[in-house]
Coordinates of N, CA and C and ligand atoms in Angstrom, one line a residue:
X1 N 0.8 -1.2 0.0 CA 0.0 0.0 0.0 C 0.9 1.3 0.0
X2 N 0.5 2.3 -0.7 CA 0.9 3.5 -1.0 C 1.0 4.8 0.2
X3 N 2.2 4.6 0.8 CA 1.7 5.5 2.0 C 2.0 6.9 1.2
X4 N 1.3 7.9 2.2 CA 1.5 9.6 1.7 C 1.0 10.0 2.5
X5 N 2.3 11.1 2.7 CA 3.1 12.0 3.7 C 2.7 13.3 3.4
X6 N 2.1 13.7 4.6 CA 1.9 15.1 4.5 C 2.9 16.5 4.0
X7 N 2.4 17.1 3.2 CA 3.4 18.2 2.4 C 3.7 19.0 3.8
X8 N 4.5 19.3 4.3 CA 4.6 20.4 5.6 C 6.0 21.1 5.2
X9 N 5.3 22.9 5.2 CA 6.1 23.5 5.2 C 6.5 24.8 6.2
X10 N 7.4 25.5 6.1 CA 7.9 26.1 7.2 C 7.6 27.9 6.6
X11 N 7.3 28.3 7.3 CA 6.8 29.4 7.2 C 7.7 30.7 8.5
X12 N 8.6 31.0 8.5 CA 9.2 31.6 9.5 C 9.7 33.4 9.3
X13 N 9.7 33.8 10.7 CA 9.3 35.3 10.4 C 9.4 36.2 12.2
X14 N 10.2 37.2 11.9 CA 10.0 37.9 12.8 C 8.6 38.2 13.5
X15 N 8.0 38.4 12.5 CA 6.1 38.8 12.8 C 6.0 40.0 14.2
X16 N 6.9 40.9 13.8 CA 6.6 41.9 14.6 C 6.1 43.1 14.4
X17 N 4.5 43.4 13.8 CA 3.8 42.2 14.0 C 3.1 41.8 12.8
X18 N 2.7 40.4 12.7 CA 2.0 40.0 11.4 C 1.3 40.7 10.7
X19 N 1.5 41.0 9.5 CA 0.4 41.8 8.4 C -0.2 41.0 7.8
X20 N -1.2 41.7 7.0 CA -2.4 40.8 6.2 C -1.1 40.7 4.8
X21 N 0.1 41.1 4.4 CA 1.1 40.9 3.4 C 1.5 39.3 3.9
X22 N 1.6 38.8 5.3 CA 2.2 38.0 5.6 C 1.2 36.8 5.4
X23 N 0.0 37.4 6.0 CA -1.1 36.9 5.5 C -1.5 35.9 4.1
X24 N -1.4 36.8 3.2 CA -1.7 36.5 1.5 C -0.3 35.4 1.2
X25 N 0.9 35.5 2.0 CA 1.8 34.4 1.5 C 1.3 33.1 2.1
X26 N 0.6 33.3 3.5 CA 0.3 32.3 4.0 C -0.8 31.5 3.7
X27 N -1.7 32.6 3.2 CA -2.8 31.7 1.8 C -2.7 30.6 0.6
X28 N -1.4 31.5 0.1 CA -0.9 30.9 -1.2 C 0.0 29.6 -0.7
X29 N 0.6 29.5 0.5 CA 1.4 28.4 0.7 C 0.7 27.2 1.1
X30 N -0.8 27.9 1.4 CA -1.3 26.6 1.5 C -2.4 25.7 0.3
X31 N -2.1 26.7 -0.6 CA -2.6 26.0 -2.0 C -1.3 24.7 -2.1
X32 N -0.4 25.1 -2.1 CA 0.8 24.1 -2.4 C 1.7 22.9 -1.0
X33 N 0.9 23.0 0.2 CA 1.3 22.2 1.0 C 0.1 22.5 2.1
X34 N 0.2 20.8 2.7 CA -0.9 20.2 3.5 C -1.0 21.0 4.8
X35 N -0.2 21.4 5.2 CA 0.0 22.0 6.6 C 1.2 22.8 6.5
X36 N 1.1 24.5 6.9 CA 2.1 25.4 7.1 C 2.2 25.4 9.1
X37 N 3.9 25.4 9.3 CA 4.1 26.4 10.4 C 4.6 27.3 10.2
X38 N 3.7 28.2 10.8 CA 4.1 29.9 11.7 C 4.8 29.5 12.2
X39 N 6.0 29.9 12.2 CA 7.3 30.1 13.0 C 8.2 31.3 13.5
X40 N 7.6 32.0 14.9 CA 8.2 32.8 15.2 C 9.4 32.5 15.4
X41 N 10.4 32.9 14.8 CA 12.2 32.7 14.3 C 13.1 34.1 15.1
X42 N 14.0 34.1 15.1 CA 14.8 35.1 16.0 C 15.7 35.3 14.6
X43 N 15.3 36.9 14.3 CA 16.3 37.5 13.3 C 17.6 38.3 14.8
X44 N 18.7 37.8 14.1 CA 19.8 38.3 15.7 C 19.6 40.0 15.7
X45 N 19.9 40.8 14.0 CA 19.8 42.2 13.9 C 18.5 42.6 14.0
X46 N 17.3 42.3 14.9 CA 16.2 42.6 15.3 C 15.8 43.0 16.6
X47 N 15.5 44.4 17.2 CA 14.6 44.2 18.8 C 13.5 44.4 18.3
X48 N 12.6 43.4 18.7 CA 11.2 43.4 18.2 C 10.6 44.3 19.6
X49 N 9.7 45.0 19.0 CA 8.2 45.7 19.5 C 7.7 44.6 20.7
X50 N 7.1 43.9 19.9 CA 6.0 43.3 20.4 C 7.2 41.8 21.4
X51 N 6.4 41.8 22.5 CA 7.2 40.7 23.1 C 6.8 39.2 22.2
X52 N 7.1 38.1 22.5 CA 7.3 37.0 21.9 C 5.8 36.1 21.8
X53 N 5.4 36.7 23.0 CA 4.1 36.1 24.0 C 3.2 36.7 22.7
X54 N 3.1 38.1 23.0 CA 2.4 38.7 22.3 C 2.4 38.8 20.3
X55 N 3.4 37.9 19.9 CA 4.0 37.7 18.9 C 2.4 36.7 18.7
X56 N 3.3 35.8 19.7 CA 2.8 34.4 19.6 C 0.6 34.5 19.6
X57 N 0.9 35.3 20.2 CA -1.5 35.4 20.1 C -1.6 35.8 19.1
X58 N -1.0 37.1 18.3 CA -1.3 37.4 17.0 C -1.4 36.3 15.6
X59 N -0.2 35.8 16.0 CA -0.1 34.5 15.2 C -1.2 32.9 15.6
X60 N -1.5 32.8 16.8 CA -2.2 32.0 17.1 C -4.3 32.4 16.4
X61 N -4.2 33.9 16.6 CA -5.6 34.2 16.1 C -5.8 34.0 14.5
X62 N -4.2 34.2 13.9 CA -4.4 34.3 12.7 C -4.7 32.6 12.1
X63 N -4.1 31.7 12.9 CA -4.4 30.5 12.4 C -5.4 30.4 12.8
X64 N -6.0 30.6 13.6 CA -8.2 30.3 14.0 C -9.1 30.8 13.2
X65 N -8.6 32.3 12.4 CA -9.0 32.1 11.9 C -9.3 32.2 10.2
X66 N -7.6 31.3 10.1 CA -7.7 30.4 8.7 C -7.9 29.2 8.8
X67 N -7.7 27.9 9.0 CA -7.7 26.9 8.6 C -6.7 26.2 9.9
X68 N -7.8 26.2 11.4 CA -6.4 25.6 12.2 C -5.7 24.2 12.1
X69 N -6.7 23.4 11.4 CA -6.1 22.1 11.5 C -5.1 21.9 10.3
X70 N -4.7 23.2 9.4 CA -3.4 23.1 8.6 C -2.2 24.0 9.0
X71 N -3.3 25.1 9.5 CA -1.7 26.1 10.1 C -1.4 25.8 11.6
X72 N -0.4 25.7 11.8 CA 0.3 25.7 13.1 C 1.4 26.5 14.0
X73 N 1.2 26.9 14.5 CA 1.8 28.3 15.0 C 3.0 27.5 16.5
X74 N 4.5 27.8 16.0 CA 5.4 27.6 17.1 C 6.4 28.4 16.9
X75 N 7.2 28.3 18.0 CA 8.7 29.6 18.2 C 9.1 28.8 18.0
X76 N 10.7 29.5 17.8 CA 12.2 28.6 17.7 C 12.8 29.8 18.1
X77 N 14.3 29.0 18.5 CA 15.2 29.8 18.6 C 16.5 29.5 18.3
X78 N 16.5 28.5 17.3 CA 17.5 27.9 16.7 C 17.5 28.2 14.8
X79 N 18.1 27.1 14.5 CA 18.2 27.3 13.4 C 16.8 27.3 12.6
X80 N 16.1 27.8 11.3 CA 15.1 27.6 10.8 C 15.4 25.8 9.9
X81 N 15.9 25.9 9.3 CA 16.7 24.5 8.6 C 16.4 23.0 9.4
X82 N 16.9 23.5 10.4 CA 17.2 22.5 11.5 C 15.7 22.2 12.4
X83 N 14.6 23.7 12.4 CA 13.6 23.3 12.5 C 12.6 22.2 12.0
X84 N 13.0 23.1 10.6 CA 12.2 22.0 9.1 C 12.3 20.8 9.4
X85 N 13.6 20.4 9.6 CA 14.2 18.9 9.4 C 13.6 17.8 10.8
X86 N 13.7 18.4 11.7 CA 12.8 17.7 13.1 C 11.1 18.1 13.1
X87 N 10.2 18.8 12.3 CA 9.2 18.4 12.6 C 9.0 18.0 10.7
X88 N 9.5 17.6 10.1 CA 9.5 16.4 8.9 C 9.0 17.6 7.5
X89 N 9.4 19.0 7.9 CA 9.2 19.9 6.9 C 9.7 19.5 5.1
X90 N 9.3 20.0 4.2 CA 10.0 19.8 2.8 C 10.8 21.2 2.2
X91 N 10.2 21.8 3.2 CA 10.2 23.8 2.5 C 10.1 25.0 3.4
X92 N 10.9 25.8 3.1 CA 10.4 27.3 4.1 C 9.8 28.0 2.8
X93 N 9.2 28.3 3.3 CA 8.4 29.6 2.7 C 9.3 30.8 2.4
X94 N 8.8 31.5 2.2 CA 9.2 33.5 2.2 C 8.4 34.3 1.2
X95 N 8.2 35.6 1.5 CA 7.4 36.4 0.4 C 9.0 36.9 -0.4
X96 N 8.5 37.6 -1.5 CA 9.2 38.7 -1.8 C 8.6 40.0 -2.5
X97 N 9.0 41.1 -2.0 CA 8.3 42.2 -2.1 C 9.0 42.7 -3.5
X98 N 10.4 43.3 -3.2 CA 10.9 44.0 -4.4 C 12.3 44.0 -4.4
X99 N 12.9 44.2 -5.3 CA 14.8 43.7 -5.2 C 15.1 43.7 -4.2
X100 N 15.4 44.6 -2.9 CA 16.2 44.1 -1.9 C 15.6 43.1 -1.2
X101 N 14.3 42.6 -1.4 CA 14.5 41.6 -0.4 C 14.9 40.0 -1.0
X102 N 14.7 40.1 -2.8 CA 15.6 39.4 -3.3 C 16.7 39.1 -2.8
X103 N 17.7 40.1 -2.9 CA 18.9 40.1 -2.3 C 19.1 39.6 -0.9
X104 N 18.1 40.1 0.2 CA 18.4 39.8 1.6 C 18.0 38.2 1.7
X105 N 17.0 37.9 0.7 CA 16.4 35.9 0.8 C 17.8 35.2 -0.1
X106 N 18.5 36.2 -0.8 CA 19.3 35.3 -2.2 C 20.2 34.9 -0.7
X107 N 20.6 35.8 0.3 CA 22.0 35.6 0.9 C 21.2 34.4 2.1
X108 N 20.0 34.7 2.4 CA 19.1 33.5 3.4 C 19.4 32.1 2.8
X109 N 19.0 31.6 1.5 CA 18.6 30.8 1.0 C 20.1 29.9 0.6
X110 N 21.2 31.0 0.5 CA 22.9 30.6 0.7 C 23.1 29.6 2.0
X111 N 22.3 30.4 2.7 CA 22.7 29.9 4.2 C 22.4 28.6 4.4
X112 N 21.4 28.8 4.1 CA 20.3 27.4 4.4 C 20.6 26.3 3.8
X113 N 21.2 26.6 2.3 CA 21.6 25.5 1.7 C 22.9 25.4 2.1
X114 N 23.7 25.7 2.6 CA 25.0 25.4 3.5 C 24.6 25.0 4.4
X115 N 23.5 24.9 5.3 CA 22.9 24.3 6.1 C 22.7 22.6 6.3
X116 N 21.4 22.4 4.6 CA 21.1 21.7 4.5 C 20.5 21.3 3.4
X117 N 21.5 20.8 2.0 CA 20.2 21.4 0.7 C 19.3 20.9 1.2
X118 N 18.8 19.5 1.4 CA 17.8 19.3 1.6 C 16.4 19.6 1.8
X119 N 16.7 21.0 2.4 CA 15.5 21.5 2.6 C 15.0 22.5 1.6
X120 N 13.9 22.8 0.6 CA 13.8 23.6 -0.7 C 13.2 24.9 -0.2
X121 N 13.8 26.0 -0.4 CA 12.8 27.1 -0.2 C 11.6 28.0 -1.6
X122 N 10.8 28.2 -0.9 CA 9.3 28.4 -1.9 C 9.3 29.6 -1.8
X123 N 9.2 30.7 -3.1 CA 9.3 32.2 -2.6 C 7.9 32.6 -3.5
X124 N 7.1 33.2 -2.5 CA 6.3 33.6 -3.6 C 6.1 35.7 -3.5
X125 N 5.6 35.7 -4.5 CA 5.6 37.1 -4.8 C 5.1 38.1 -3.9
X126 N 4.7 38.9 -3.8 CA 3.6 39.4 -2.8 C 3.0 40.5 -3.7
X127 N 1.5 40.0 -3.8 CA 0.9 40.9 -4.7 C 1.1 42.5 -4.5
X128 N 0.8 43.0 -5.8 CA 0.4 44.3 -5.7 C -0.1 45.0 -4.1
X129 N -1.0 44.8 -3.6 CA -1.9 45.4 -2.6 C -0.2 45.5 -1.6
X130 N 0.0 44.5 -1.1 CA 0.8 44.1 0.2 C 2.3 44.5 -0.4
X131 N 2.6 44.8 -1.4 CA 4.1 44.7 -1.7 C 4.8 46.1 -1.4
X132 N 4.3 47.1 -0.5 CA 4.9 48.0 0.1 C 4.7 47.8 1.4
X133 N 4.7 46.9 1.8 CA 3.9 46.7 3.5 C 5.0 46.3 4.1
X134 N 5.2 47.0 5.5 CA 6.3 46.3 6.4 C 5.8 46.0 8.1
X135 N 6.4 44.9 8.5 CA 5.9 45.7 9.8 C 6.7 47.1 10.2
X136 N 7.5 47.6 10.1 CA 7.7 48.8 10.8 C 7.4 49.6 10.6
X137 N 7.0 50.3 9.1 CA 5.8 50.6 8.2 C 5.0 51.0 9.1
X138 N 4.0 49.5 9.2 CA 2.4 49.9 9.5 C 3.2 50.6 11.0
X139 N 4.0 50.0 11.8 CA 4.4 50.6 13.5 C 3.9 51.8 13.2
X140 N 5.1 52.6 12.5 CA 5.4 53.9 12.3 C 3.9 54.8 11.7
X141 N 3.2 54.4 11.3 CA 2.1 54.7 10.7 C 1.3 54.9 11.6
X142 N 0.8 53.2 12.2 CA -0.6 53.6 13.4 C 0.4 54.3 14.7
X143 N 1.1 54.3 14.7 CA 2.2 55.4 16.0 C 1.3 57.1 15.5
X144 N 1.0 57.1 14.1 CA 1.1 58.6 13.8 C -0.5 58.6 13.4
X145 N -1.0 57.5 14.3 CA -2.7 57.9 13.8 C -2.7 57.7 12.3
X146 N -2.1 57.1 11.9 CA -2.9 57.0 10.7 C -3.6 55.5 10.4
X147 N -4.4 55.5 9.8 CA -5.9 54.3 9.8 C -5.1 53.0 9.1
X148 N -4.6 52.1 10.0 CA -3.7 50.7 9.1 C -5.1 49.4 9.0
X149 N -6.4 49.6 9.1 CA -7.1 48.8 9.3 C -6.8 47.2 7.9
X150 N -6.8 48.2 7.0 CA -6.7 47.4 6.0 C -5.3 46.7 5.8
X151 N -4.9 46.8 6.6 CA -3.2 46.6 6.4 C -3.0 45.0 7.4
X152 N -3.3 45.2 8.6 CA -3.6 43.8 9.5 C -5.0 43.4 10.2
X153 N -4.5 42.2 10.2 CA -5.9 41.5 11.2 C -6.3 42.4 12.2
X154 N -7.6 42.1 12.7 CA -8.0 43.1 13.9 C -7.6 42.7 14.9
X155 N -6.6 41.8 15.6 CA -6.5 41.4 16.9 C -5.3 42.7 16.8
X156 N -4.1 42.7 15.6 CA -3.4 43.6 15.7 C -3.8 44.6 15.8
X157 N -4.8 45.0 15.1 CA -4.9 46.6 15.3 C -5.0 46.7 17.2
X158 N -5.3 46.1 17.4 CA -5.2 46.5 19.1 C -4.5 46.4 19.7
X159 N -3.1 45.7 19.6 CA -2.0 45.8 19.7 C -1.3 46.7 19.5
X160 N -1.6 47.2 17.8 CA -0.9 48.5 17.5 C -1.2 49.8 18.9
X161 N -2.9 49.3 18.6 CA -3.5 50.6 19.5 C -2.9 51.0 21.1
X162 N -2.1 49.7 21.8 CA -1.6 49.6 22.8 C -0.5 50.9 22.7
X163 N 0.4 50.3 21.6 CA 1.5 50.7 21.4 C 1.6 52.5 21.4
X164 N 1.1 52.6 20.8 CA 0.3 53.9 20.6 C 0.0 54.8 22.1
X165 N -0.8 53.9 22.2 CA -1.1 54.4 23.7 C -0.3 54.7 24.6
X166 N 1.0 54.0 25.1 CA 2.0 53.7 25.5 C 2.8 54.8 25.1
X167 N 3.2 55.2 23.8 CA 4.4 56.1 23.2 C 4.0 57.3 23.8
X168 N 2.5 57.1 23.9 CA 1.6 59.0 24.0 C 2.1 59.2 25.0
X169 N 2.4 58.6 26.1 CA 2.3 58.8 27.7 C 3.8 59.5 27.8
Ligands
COA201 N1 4.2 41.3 3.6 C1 4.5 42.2 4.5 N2 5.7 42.4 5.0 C2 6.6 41.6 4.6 C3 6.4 40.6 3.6 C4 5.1 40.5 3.1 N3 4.8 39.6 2.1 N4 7.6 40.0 3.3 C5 8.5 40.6 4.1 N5 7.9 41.5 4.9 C6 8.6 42.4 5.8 C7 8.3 42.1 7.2 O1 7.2 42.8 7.7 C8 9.6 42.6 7.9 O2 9.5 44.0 8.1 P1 10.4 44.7 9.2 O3 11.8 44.5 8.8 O4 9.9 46.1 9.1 O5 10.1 44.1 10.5 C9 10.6 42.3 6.8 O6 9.9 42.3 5.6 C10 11.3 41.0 6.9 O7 10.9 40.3 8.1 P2 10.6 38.8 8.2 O8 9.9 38.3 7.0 O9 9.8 38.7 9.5 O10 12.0 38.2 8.2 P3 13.2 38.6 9.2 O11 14.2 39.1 8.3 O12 12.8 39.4 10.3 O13 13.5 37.2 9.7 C11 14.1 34.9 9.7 C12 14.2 36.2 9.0 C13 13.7 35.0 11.1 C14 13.2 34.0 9.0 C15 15.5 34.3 9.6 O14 16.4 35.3 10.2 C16 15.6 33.0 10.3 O15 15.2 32.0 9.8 N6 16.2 33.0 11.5 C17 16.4 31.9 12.3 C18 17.9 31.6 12.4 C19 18.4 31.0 11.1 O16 18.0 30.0 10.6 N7 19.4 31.7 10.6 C20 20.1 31.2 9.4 C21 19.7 32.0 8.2 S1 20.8 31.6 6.9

């Protein structure tokens, strides 16, 4: 009998904090594999905003509400490669927005395959709507009152709204 293995791929990311950009990759990755992990990942040249905890709900609502029994949402703090390979991954994901981040995935994807070819990375585009989106972007944005509704989920906008709150004081 013909066994078959679930497609699982790796999806990893500062997410500080998730956008609906990160969103639309996370859609499209699951046209092409059975189950994606969220992987909050530790970039080293990064102090994230948002604590890890708080990382971690944003990302947790986002899988409830897409598809929880395909997305799965976990930290690391090791290698992403090394992740893939212990929960039986085939692929990391990544968007790409516009040349430089070409360049910043060309020198990732170096890594990784000195890592471990083994593991294939999946880059997909990021449409028009989302392809000027960052998170530090929308930060800097809802920091200045301006309306990011359309930009992330609603659990973040209330996170943003914290943030905000917090700077005013
Ligand atoms: N929509 C919206 N924003 C997008 C986006 C999209 N489609 N694609 C990228 N971005 C933005 C993010 O919002 C983020 O913006 P910011 O810099 O303002 O925060 C930026 O592009 C890139 O962030 P992210 O995609 O979260 O990647 P990262 O560079 O922060 O993290 C890791 C990269 C965590 C995946 C990588 O460092 C990693 O795997 N680390 C683990 C350790 C490891 O394996 N290292 C070896 C690497 S060779």
């Amino acid at each position: 009998m013909e066994v078959t293995h679930k497609k699982i791929a790796i999806y990893p990311g500062t997410f500080d904090p998730i956008t609906n950009g990160h969103i639309d990759i996370l859609k499209r990755s699951l046209k092409l594999f059975d189950e994606v992990i969220l992987l909050l990942a530790v970039n080293p040249q990064k102090v994230a905003t948002f604590s890890a905890k708080e990382r971690m709900a944003m990302l947790n609502d986002v899988a409830k509400q897409l598809d929880s029994s395909r997305v799965r949402v976990d930290a690391s703090t090791g290698l992403t490669v090394e992740y893939a390979k212990s929960h039986h991954a085939i692929a990391i994901v990544r968007g790409l927005r516009a040349v430089p981040d070409f360049n910043y995935e060309h020198e990732i994807f170096a890594g990784n395959q000195f890592i471990d070819p083994s593991i294939e990375m999946v880059f997909f585009m990021a449409n028009h709507q989302h392809d000027f989106i960052s998170s530090s972007m929308i930060k800097q944005l809802a920091k200045q009152g301006v309306d990011v509704s359309t930009l992330v989920p609603p659990l973040v906008l209330t996170y943003l709204e914290k943030v905000k709150t917090t700077s005013n004081k």
